[in-house]
mmCIF file of C-alpha atoms and ligand atoms in Angstrom:
data_model
loop_
_atom_site.group_PDB
_atom_site.id
_atom_site.type_symbol
_atom_site.label_atom_id
_atom_site.label_comp_id
_atom_site.label_asym_id
_atom_site.label_seq_id
_atom_site.Cartn_x
_atom_site.Cartn_y
_atom_site.Cartn_z
ATOM 1 C CA MET A 1 0.000 0.000 0.000
ATOM 2 C CA ALA A 2 1.474 3.332 -1.041
ATOM 3 C CA LYS A 3 0.800 6.369 1.094
ATOM 4 C CA ILE A 4 0.017 9.922 -0.032
ATOM 5 C CA ILE A 5 2.139 12.450 1.840
ATOM 6 C CA GLY A 6 -0.045 15.506 2.279
ATOM 7 C CA ASN A 7 -3.173 16.761 3.928
ATOM 8 C CA SER A 8 -6.275 14.822 4.691
ATOM 9 C CA LEU A 9 -9.325 16.032 2.800
ATOM 10 C CA SER A 10 -12.500 14.589 4.275
ATOM 11 C CA ASN A 11 -14.708 16.587 1.874
ATOM 12 C CA LEU A 12 -13.053 15.167 -1.238
ATOM 13 C CA PRO A 13 -15.763 14.382 -3.803
ATOM 14 C CA TRP A 14 -16.025 10.624 -4.212
ATOM 15 C CA GLN A 15 -17.857 7.714 -5.816
ATOM 16 C CA ASP A 16 -16.810 4.080 -5.440
ATOM 17 C CA LYS A 17 -15.408 2.180 -8.378
ATOM 18 C CA PRO A 18 -18.158 0.412 -10.346
ATOM 19 C CA GLU A 19 -18.107 -3.361 -9.903
ATOM 20 C CA ASN A 20 -16.017 -5.354 -12.360
ATOM 21 C CA TYR A 21 -14.601 -2.178 -13.868
ATOM 22 C CA LYS A 22 -11.275 -2.983 -15.493
ATOM 23 C CA MET A 23 -9.764 0.499 -15.737
ATOM 24 C CA PRO A 24 -7.937 2.209 -12.809
ATOM 25 C CA VAL A 25 -9.815 5.504 -13.253
ATOM 26 C CA TRP A 26 -13.614 5.822 -13.311
ATOM 27 C CA ARG A 27 -15.779 8.811 -14.140
ATOM 28 C CA TYR A 28 -18.171 10.778 -11.967
ATOM 29 C CA THR A 29 -21.644 9.643 -13.006
ATOM 30 C CA GLU A 30 -22.941 13.236 -13.325
ATOM 31 C CA ASN A 31 -20.219 14.422 -15.717
ATOM 32 C CA PRO A 32 -19.593 16.955 -17.052
ATOM 33 C CA ILE A 33 -19.513 19.063 -13.892
ATOM 34 C CA ILE A 34 -19.011 22.357 -15.751
ATOM 35 C CA GLN A 35 -20.979 23.204 -18.876
ATOM 36 C CA ARG A 36 -19.671 25.176 -21.833
ATOM 37 C CA TYR A 37 -22.089 28.095 -21.550
ATOM 38 C CA GLN A 38 -21.849 28.402 -17.768
ATOM 39 C CA THR A 39 -20.778 32.070 -17.807
ATOM 40 C CA PRO A 40 -22.398 34.832 -19.904
ATOM 41 C CA THR A 41 -19.510 35.081 -22.369
ATOM 42 C CA SER A 42 -18.121 31.526 -22.437
ATOM 43 C CA ASN A 43 -17.978 29.341 -25.522
ATOM 44 C CA SER A 44 -16.272 26.560 -23.581
ATOM 45 C CA ILE A 45 -14.799 25.916 -20.117
ATOM 46 C CA PHE A 46 -12.213 23.138 -19.860
ATOM 47 C CA ASN A 47 -8.556 22.367 -18.869
ATOM 48 C CA SER A 48 -9.003 23.957 -15.430
ATOM 49 C CA ALA A 49 -7.450 23.600 -11.971
ATOM 50 C CA VAL A 50 -8.949 23.354 -8.486
ATOM 51 C CA ILE A 51 -7.492 23.314 -4.960
ATOM 52 C CA PRO A 52 -8.747 23.221 -1.341
ATOM 53 C CA PHE A 53 -9.226 26.794 -0.094
ATOM 54 C CA GLU A 54 -10.550 27.992 3.273
ATOM 55 C CA ASP A 55 -13.526 25.770 4.160
ATOM 56 C CA GLY A 56 -14.183 24.857 0.519
ATOM 57 C CA PHE A 57 -12.409 25.008 -2.789
ATOM 58 C CA ALA A 58 -11.082 27.577 -5.255
ATOM 59 C CA GLY A 59 -10.042 27.161 -8.834
ATOM 60 C CA VAL A 60 -8.685 28.824 -11.927
ATOM 61 C CA PHE A 61 -10.670 28.051 -15.050
ATOM 62 C CA ARG A 62 -9.898 28.274 -18.720
ATOM 63 C CA CYS A 63 -12.880 29.974 -20.326
ATOM 64 C CA ASP A 64 -12.688 30.540 -24.050
ATOM 65 C CA SER A 65 -15.029 33.400 -24.970
ATOM 66 C CA LEU A 66 -17.692 33.608 -27.641
ATOM 67 C CA GLY A 67 -14.976 35.334 -29.641
ATOM 68 C CA VAL A 68 -12.886 32.193 -28.984
ATOM 69 C CA SER A 69 -10.271 34.205 -27.098
ATOM 70 C CA MET A 70 -8.547 32.333 -24.273
ATOM 71 C CA ASP A 71 -8.312 33.621 -20.688
ATOM 72 C CA ILE A 72 -8.345 32.340 -17.108
ATOM 73 C CA TYR A 73 -10.992 33.041 -14.454
ATOM 74 C CA THR A 74 -11.354 32.339 -10.736
ATOM 75 C CA GLY A 75 -14.088 30.099 -9.355
ATOM 76 C CA PHE A 76 -15.251 28.945 -5.949
ATOM 77 C CA SER A 77 -17.119 25.920 -4.673
ATOM 78 C CA LYS A 78 -18.293 24.444 -1.391
ATOM 79 C CA ASP A 79 -18.262 20.811 -2.600
ATOM 80 C CA ALA A 80 -15.703 20.859 -5.482
ATOM 81 C CA ILE A 81 -18.500 19.795 -7.864
ATOM 82 C CA HIS A 82 -20.752 22.856 -8.248
ATOM 83 C CA TRP A 83 -18.721 25.918 -9.221
ATOM 84 C CA GLU A 84 -19.397 29.649 -9.324
ATOM 85 C CA ILE A 85 -17.098 31.008 -11.996
ATOM 86 C CA SER A 86 -16.269 34.707 -12.236
ATOM 87 C CA HIS A 87 -17.634 36.612 -15.208
ATOM 88 C CA GLU A 88 -14.412 38.594 -15.554
ATOM 89 C CA PRO A 89 -10.961 37.189 -16.238
ATOM 90 C CA ILE A 90 -8.226 37.476 -13.598
ATOM 91 C CA LYS A 91 -6.585 40.923 -13.654
ATOM 92 C CA PHE A 92 -2.951 40.483 -12.725
ATOM 93 C CA VAL A 93 -0.884 43.092 -10.895
ATOM 94 C CA GLY A 94 2.880 43.409 -10.890
ATOM 95 C CA ASP A 95 5.824 45.731 -11.245
ATOM 96 C CA ASP A 96 6.607 45.374 -14.934
ATOM 97 C CA PRO A 97 3.986 46.384 -17.525
ATOM 98 C CA GLU A 98 5.853 44.352 -20.138
ATOM 99 C CA ILE A 99 5.024 41.168 -18.239
ATOM 100 C CA LEU A 100 1.404 42.197 -17.621
ATOM 101 C CA LYS A 101 0.642 42.558 -21.353
ATOM 102 C CA ARG A 102 -1.993 40.037 -22.267
ATOM 103 C CA GLU A 103 -1.813 38.074 -25.485
ATOM 104 C CA TYR A 104 -3.689 34.935 -24.378
ATOM 105 C CA ARG A 105 -3.805 32.706 -21.339
ATOM 106 C CA TYR A 106 -4.846 29.069 -21.102
ATOM 107 C CA ASP A 107 -4.508 25.677 -19.401
ATOM 108 C CA PRO A 108 -3.921 26.865 -15.786
ATOM 109 C CA ARG A 109 -2.546 24.769 -12.948
ATOM 110 C CA VAL A 110 -2.766 25.808 -9.267
ATOM 111 C CA CYS A 111 -0.197 24.723 -6.696
ATOM 112 C CA LYS A 112 0.105 25.568 -3.000
ATOM 113 C CA ILE A 113 3.707 25.981 -1.846
ATOM 114 C CA GLU A 114 4.122 27.042 1.764
ATOM 115 C CA ASP A 115 1.619 29.932 2.278
ATOM 116 C CA ARG A 116 0.960 30.910 -1.298
ATOM 117 C CA TYR A 117 -1.140 29.611 -4.139
ATOM 118 C CA TYR A 118 0.791 29.710 -7.396
ATOM 119 C CA VAL A 119 -0.893 29.708 -10.776
ATOM 120 C CA THR A 120 1.033 28.578 -13.848
ATOM 121 C CA TRP A 121 -0.476 28.719 -17.309
ATOM 122 C CA CYS A 122 0.365 28.830 -20.975
ATOM 123 C CA ASN A 123 1.016 32.539 -21.484
ATOM 124 C CA GLY A 124 1.253 34.255 -24.857
ATOM 125 C CA TYR A 125 4.478 36.247 -25.072
ATOM 126 C CA HIS A 126 5.492 36.268 -28.729
ATOM 127 C CA GLY A 127 4.488 32.624 -28.695
ATOM 128 C CA PRO A 128 3.415 30.360 -25.863
ATOM 129 C CA THR A 129 5.489 30.238 -22.683
ATOM 130 C CA ILE A 130 4.867 29.574 -18.980
ATOM 131 C CA GLY A 131 3.248 32.379 -16.976
ATOM 132 C CA ILE A 132 3.494 32.366 -13.171
ATOM 133 C CA ALA A 133 1.522 34.325 -10.597
ATOM 134 C CA TYR A 134 0.768 33.972 -6.923
ATOM 135 C CA THR A 135 -2.175 34.771 -4.712
ATOM 136 C CA GLU A 136 -3.085 34.371 -1.081
ATOM 137 C CA ASP A 137 -6.806 35.067 -1.375
ATOM 138 C CA PHE A 138 -7.786 34.314 -4.996
ATOM 139 C CA LYS A 139 -8.566 38.030 -5.372
ATOM 140 C CA THR A 140 -5.178 39.674 -5.881
ATOM 141 C CA PHE A 141 -2.885 37.865 -8.284
ATOM 142 C CA VAL A 142 0.713 39.058 -8.594
ATOM 143 C CA GLN A 143 2.249 38.105 -11.899
ATOM 144 C CA CYS A 144 5.920 37.091 -11.882
ATOM 145 C CA GLU A 145 8.366 36.790 -14.748
ATOM 146 C CA ASN A 146 7.581 34.176 -17.364
ATOM 147 C CA ALA A 147 9.488 31.034 -16.437
ATOM 148 C CA PHE A 148 11.010 30.297 -19.819
ATOM 149 C CA LEU A 149 11.655 31.658 -23.265
ATOM 150 C CA PRO A 150 8.941 30.775 -25.741
ATOM 151 C CA TYR A 151 7.970 28.164 -26.811
ATOM 152 C CA ASN A 152 6.753 26.099 -23.923
ATOM 153 C CA ARG A 153 3.470 24.745 -22.572
ATOM 154 C CA ASN A 154 2.244 22.747 -19.588
ATOM 155 C CA GLY A 155 4.312 24.308 -16.801
ATOM 156 C CA VAL A 156 3.513 22.376 -13.629
ATOM 157 C CA LEU A 157 5.050 23.231 -10.245
ATOM 158 C CA PHE A 158 5.887 20.685 -7.545
ATOM 159 C CA PRO A 159 4.015 21.387 -4.275
ATOM 160 C CA ARG A 160 7.192 21.859 -2.247
ATOM 161 C CA LYS A 161 10.777 22.841 -2.813
ATOM 162 C CA ILE A 162 13.056 19.990 -3.841
ATOM 163 C CA ASN A 163 16.624 20.161 -2.559
ATOM 164 C CA GLY A 164 15.867 23.735 -1.482
ATOM 165 C CA LYS A 165 14.653 24.932 -4.909
ATOM 166 C CA PHE A 166 11.310 25.513 -6.571
ATOM 167 C CA ALA A 167 10.796 22.796 -9.159
ATOM 168 C CA MET A 168 8.765 22.674 -12.349
ATOM 169 C CA LEU A 169 7.929 20.248 -15.121
ATOM 170 C CA SER A 170 7.272 21.636 -18.584
ATOM 171 C CA ARG A 171 7.025 20.682 -22.223
ATOM 172 C CA PRO A 172 9.072 22.708 -24.735
ATOM 173 C CA SER A 173 6.990 23.166 -27.874
ATOM 174 C CA ASP A 174 6.452 25.364 -30.944
ATOM 175 C CA THR A 175 4.017 28.059 -32.084
ATOM 176 C CA GLY A 176 1.444 25.652 -33.492
ATOM 177 C CA HIS A 177 -0.323 22.428 -32.585
ATOM 178 C CA THR A 178 3.041 20.920 -31.732
ATOM 179 C CA PRO A 179 3.575 17.480 -33.325
ATOM 180 C CA PHE A 180 6.277 16.547 -30.769
ATOM 181 C CA GLY A 181 6.906 16.978 -27.069
ATOM 182 C CA ASP A 182 8.804 15.538 -24.116
ATOM 183 C CA ILE A 183 8.687 16.389 -20.403
ATOM 184 C CA PHE A 184 11.574 18.291 -18.774
ATOM 185 C CA TYR A 185 12.389 19.290 -15.186
ATOM 186 C CA SER A 186 13.764 22.706 -14.116
ATOM 187 C CA GLU A 187 14.714 24.290 -10.796
ATOM 188 C CA SER A 188 14.729 27.848 -9.500
ATOM 189 C CA PRO A 189 15.934 29.463 -6.267
ATOM 190 C CA ASP A 190 13.459 32.352 -6.581
ATOM 191 C CA LEU A 191 10.781 31.470 -9.175
ATOM 192 C CA GLU A 192 12.438 33.884 -11.614
ATOM 193 C CA TYR A 193 15.675 32.267 -12.795
ATOM 194 C CA TRP A 194 15.220 28.685 -13.973
ATOM 195 C CA GLY A 195 17.978 26.202 -14.711
ATOM 196 C CA HIS A 196 19.302 22.745 -13.875
ATOM 197 C CA HIS A 197 17.163 21.505 -16.775
ATOM 198 C CA ARG A 198 16.798 17.730 -16.903
ATOM 199 C CA TYR A 199 15.076 15.414 -19.359
ATOM 200 C CA VAL A 200 12.365 13.413 -17.581
ATOM 201 C CA MET A 201 10.671 11.339 -20.268
ATOM 202 C CA GLY A 202 9.574 11.503 -23.871
ATOM 203 C CA THR A 203 7.216 10.066 -26.414
ATOM 204 C CA TYR A 204 7.235 6.331 -26.921
ATOM 205 C CA ARG A 205 7.916 5.397 -30.515
ATOM 206 C CA GLY A 206 7.392 1.642 -30.310
ATOM 207 C CA ASP A 207 4.156 -0.131 -30.999
ATOM 208 C CA ALA A 208 3.486 -1.200 -27.398
ATOM 209 C CA SER A 209 2.214 2.177 -26.220
ATOM 210 C CA ALA A 210 1.148 4.146 -29.291
ATOM 211 C CA TRP A 211 -1.260 6.318 -27.311
ATOM 212 C CA GLN A 212 1.762 8.369 -26.172
ATOM 213 C CA SER A 213 3.729 8.361 -29.434
ATOM 214 C CA THR A 214 3.262 11.950 -30.690
ATOM 215 C CA LYS A 215 3.705 14.094 -27.558
ATOM 216 C CA ILE A 216 3.310 13.941 -23.808
ATOM 217 C CA GLY A 217 2.903 16.672 -21.208
ATOM 218 C CA PRO A 218 2.622 16.951 -17.438
ATOM 219 C CA GLY A 219 -0.924 17.296 -16.145
ATOM 220 C CA PRO A 220 -1.840 17.984 -12.518
ATOM 221 C CA VAL A 221 0.625 19.027 -9.802
ATOM 222 C CA PRO A 222 2.529 15.831 -8.876
ATOM 223 C CA ILE A 223 1.254 14.015 -5.777
ATOM 224 C CA GLU A 224 3.888 13.207 -3.149
ATOM 225 C CA THR A 225 3.839 9.575 -1.978
ATOM 226 C CA ASP A 226 6.158 7.457 0.131
ATOM 227 C CA GLU A 227 7.327 5.778 -3.120
ATOM 228 C CA GLY A 228 7.965 8.941 -5.161
ATOM 229 C CA TRP A 229 6.105 11.667 -7.038
ATOM 230 C CA LEU A 230 2.960 10.374 -8.681
ATOM 231 C CA LEU A 231 2.529 12.173 -11.992
ATOM 232 C CA ILE A 232 -0.592 12.058 -14.135
ATOM 233 C CA TYR A 233 0.176 13.215 -17.669
ATOM 234 C CA HIS A 234 -1.388 13.444 -21.108
ATOM 235 C CA GLY A 235 -0.213 11.465 -24.100
ATOM 236 C CA VAL A 236 -1.167 12.069 -27.713
ATOM 237 C CA LEU A 237 -1.531 9.832 -30.757
ATOM 238 C CA ASN A 238 -1.710 11.310 -34.260
ATOM 239 C CA THR A 239 -4.409 9.476 -36.190
ATOM 240 C CA CYS A 240 -5.931 9.943 -39.655
ATOM 241 C CA ASN A 241 -8.628 11.998 -37.886
ATOM 242 C CA GLY A 242 -6.204 14.164 -35.900
ATOM 243 C CA PHE A 243 -4.765 14.073 -32.394
ATOM 244 C CA VAL A 244 -6.243 11.854 -29.671
ATOM 245 C CA TYR A 245 -5.456 12.843 -26.057
ATOM 246 C CA ARG A 246 -5.379 10.220 -23.292
ATOM 247 C CA MET A 247 -4.079 10.121 -19.705
ATOM 248 C CA GLY A 248 -1.278 8.059 -18.246
ATOM 249 C CA CYS A 249 0.701 7.989 -15.001
ATOM 250 C CA ALA A 250 4.314 7.770 -13.916
ATOM 251 C CA LEU A 251 6.268 7.588 -10.680
ATOM 252 C CA LEU A 252 9.236 9.964 -10.349
ATOM 253 C CA ASP A 253 12.103 9.765 -7.884
ATOM 254 C CA ILE A 254 11.424 11.883 -4.806
ATOM 255 C CA ASP A 255 14.770 13.776 -4.702
ATOM 256 C CA GLN A 256 15.679 13.557 -8.389
ATOM 257 C CA PRO A 257 12.300 13.792 -10.122
ATOM 258 C CA TRP A 258 13.881 13.557 -13.578
ATOM 259 C CA LYS A 259 14.438 9.875 -12.818
ATOM 260 C CA VAL A 260 11.412 7.813 -13.827
ATOM 261 C CA LYS A 261 10.787 4.760 -11.643
ATOM 262 C CA TYR A 262 7.652 3.537 -13.410
ATOM 263 C CA ARG A 263 5.544 4.656 -16.309
ATOM 264 C CA SER A 264 2.286 3.166 -17.507
ATOM 265 C CA LYS A 265 2.326 1.290 -20.794
ATOM 266 C CA PHE A 266 -1.475 1.298 -20.835
ATOM 267 C CA TYR A 267 -3.411 4.557 -20.608
ATOM 268 C CA ILE A 268 -5.498 5.191 -17.489
ATOM 269 C CA LEU A 269 -8.358 7.140 -19.140
ATOM 270 C CA GLY A 270 -9.169 7.758 -22.788
ATOM 271 C CA PRO A 271 -11.902 9.696 -24.595
ATOM 272 C CA THR A 272 -14.697 7.129 -24.736
ATOM 273 C CA GLU A 273 -17.734 9.111 -23.545
ATOM 274 C CA LEU A 274 -19.746 11.320 -25.893
ATOM 275 C CA TYR A 275 -18.727 14.540 -24.113
ATOM 276 C CA GLU A 276 -15.057 13.523 -24.508
ATOM 277 C CA GLN A 277 -15.393 12.446 -28.133
ATOM 278 C CA ASN A 278 -17.592 15.349 -29.244
ATOM 279 C CA GLY A 279 -16.947 19.032 -28.768
ATOM 280 C CA ASP A 280 -14.866 21.828 -30.191
ATOM 281 C CA VAL A 281 -11.826 19.525 -30.371
ATOM 282 C CA PRO A 282 -12.937 15.886 -30.453
ATOM 283 C CA ASN A 283 -11.224 13.043 -28.586
ATOM 284 C CA VAL A 284 -9.509 14.951 -25.809
ATOM 285 C CA VAL A 285 -9.208 14.151 -22.114
ATOM 286 C CA PHE A 286 -6.767 16.641 -20.609
ATOM 287 C CA PRO A 287 -6.017 16.458 -16.845
ATOM 288 C CA CYS A 288 -5.016 19.705 -15.072
ATOM 289 C CA ALA A 289 -5.698 19.093 -11.371
ATOM 290 C CA THR A 290 -6.321 16.539 -8.659
ATOM 291 C CA LEU A 291 -7.663 16.664 -5.131
ATOM 292 C CA SER A 292 -6.357 13.940 -2.860
ATOM 293 C CA ASP A 293 -6.878 12.655 0.648
ATOM 294 C CA SER A 294 -3.878 11.271 2.522
ATOM 295 C CA ASP A 295 -6.105 9.315 4.945
ATOM 296 C CA THR A 296 -7.766 7.150 2.302
ATOM 297 C CA GLY A 297 -5.445 7.462 -0.723
ATOM 298 C CA ARG A 298 -8.405 8.672 -2.779
ATOM 299 C CA ILE A 299 -7.823 10.994 -5.733
ATOM 300 C CA ALA A 300 -10.307 13.066 -7.759
ATOM 301 C CA ILE A 301 -9.002 14.091 -11.184
ATOM 302 C CA TYR A 302 -10.281 17.226 -12.982
ATOM 303 C CA TYR A 303 -9.933 17.147 -16.730
ATOM 304 C CA GLY A 304 -10.972 19.021 -19.834
ATOM 305 C CA CYS A 305 -13.272 17.080 -22.164
ATOM 306 C CA ALA A 306 -13.057 17.716 -25.925
ATOM 307 C CA ASP A 307 -11.869 21.294 -25.257
ATOM 308 C CA THR A 308 -15.468 22.122 -24.274
ATOM 309 C CA VAL A 309 -16.446 21.106 -20.706
ATOM 310 C CA VAL A 310 -14.873 19.907 -17.427
ATOM 311 C CA GLY A 311 -15.187 16.341 -16.169
ATOM 312 C CA MET A 312 -14.216 14.662 -12.912
ATOM 313 C CA ALA A 313 -12.928 11.119 -12.416
ATOM 314 C CA PHE A 314 -11.767 9.062 -9.471
ATOM 315 C CA THR A 315 -8.919 6.750 -8.639
ATOM 316 C CA THR A 316 -6.680 5.864 -5.702
ATOM 317 C CA VAL A 317 -2.952 5.925 -5.225
ATOM 318 C CA ASP A 318 -2.939 2.101 -5.147
ATOM 319 C CA GLU A 319 -4.964 1.787 -8.354
ATOM 320 C CA LEU A 320 -2.386 3.874 -10.217
ATOM 321 C CA MET A 321 0.647 2.245 -8.589
ATOM 322 C CA ASN A 322 -0.653 -1.244 -9.384
ATOM 323 C CA TRP A 323 -1.517 -0.281 -12.964
ATOM 324 C CA MET A 324 2.025 1.001 -13.603
ATOM 325 C CA LYS A 325 3.762 -1.854 -11.847
ATOM 326 C CA LYS A 326 1.668 -4.537 -13.551
ATOM 327 C CA ASN A 327 2.169 -3.077 -17.015
ATOM 328 C CA PRO A 328 5.256 -0.886 -16.958
ATOM 329 C CA LEU A 329 6.664 0.757 -20.043
ATOM 330 C CA ASN A 330 10.234 -0.422 -20.412
HETATM 331 C C1 BMA B 401 -3.209 21.668 -26.737
HETATM 332 C C2 BMA B 401 -3.737 22.800 -25.868
HETATM 333 C C3 BMA B 401 -4.788 22.236 -24.963
HETATM 334 C C4 BMA B 401 -5.837 21.483 -25.726
HETATM 335 C C5 BMA B 401 -5.204 20.485 -26.650
HETATM 336 C C6 BMA B 401 -6.204 19.771 -27.509
HETATM 337 O O1 BMA B 401 -2.261 22.147 -27.615
HETATM 338 O O2 BMA B 401 -4.308 23.800 -26.678
HETATM 339 O O3 BMA B 401 -5.391 23.293 -24.317
HETATM 340 O O4 BMA B 401 -6.674 20.799 -24.852
HETATM 341 O O5 BMA B 401 -4.262 21.113 -27.455
HETATM 342 O O6 BMA B 401 -6.843 20.658 -28.386
#
């Protein structure tokens, strides 16, 4: 039995695994939990991040507008299922107007490190790069320097310093719908200057695991366990009908997270429901956040469905560990 190292969360949303269900991740029966037209100006709400906050939950949501512009919005919830999402995008504050210029913002992650909530997202700055901001109250958001030069997407912070440094996973990319992509690790003493870049893992080109053959990218903030960092990630296959996005999991070394201990050969969730197969971009499940409970090992995964709505799914730390260990990618 692996153990989650972190806080207990007795109000974690939960449903038991259906009987005789062969996959390690199962969906919430009332999915999707967030609808595309949920705010007055939204065309779609997906690829969004949630976190425990005060006596409930807060989140940062990707809402594409009816003009199909991309921005990120706060939201709050008592039960982590029903969300009130702001009608106005986050307005960032900061010292340097150059950094505050908005081109586009999408695919947020939220990570608590010590007393602050950090938001990372794909930030337009002459091409996509990783934006970083912090907040203490989900009202005032201070924007920091972009982490990297363009082009990069999927910047995901670790929830504590590693060897005394902030740590981030990311996926260097290009200006378009990148047909490649591997996961890298970087460190920073101050969240401004990033270095110590390490290759973590890449696409798999063999036949055994084609679902992750075109590109992969880190998903939710890694979950600390007594066996290592549990990472849920997305993997993409290029088919004759375009990209198909699925989810997988990996276990990274606790002190040297660029060392991969296990990685799943089989995906853990794929787009098989109508709301995952149909939408503005068909065949996408895209995980951006989890909530987890250290007492029970339960995990709720939040994921974008077909670039249109948000879904929730459940698993446990043991389900994912067993899945990887039974069918590892060598
Ligand atoms: C990626 C990002 C994601 C999106 C995915 C599938 O490049 O734009 O936000 O979910 O493509 O369209």
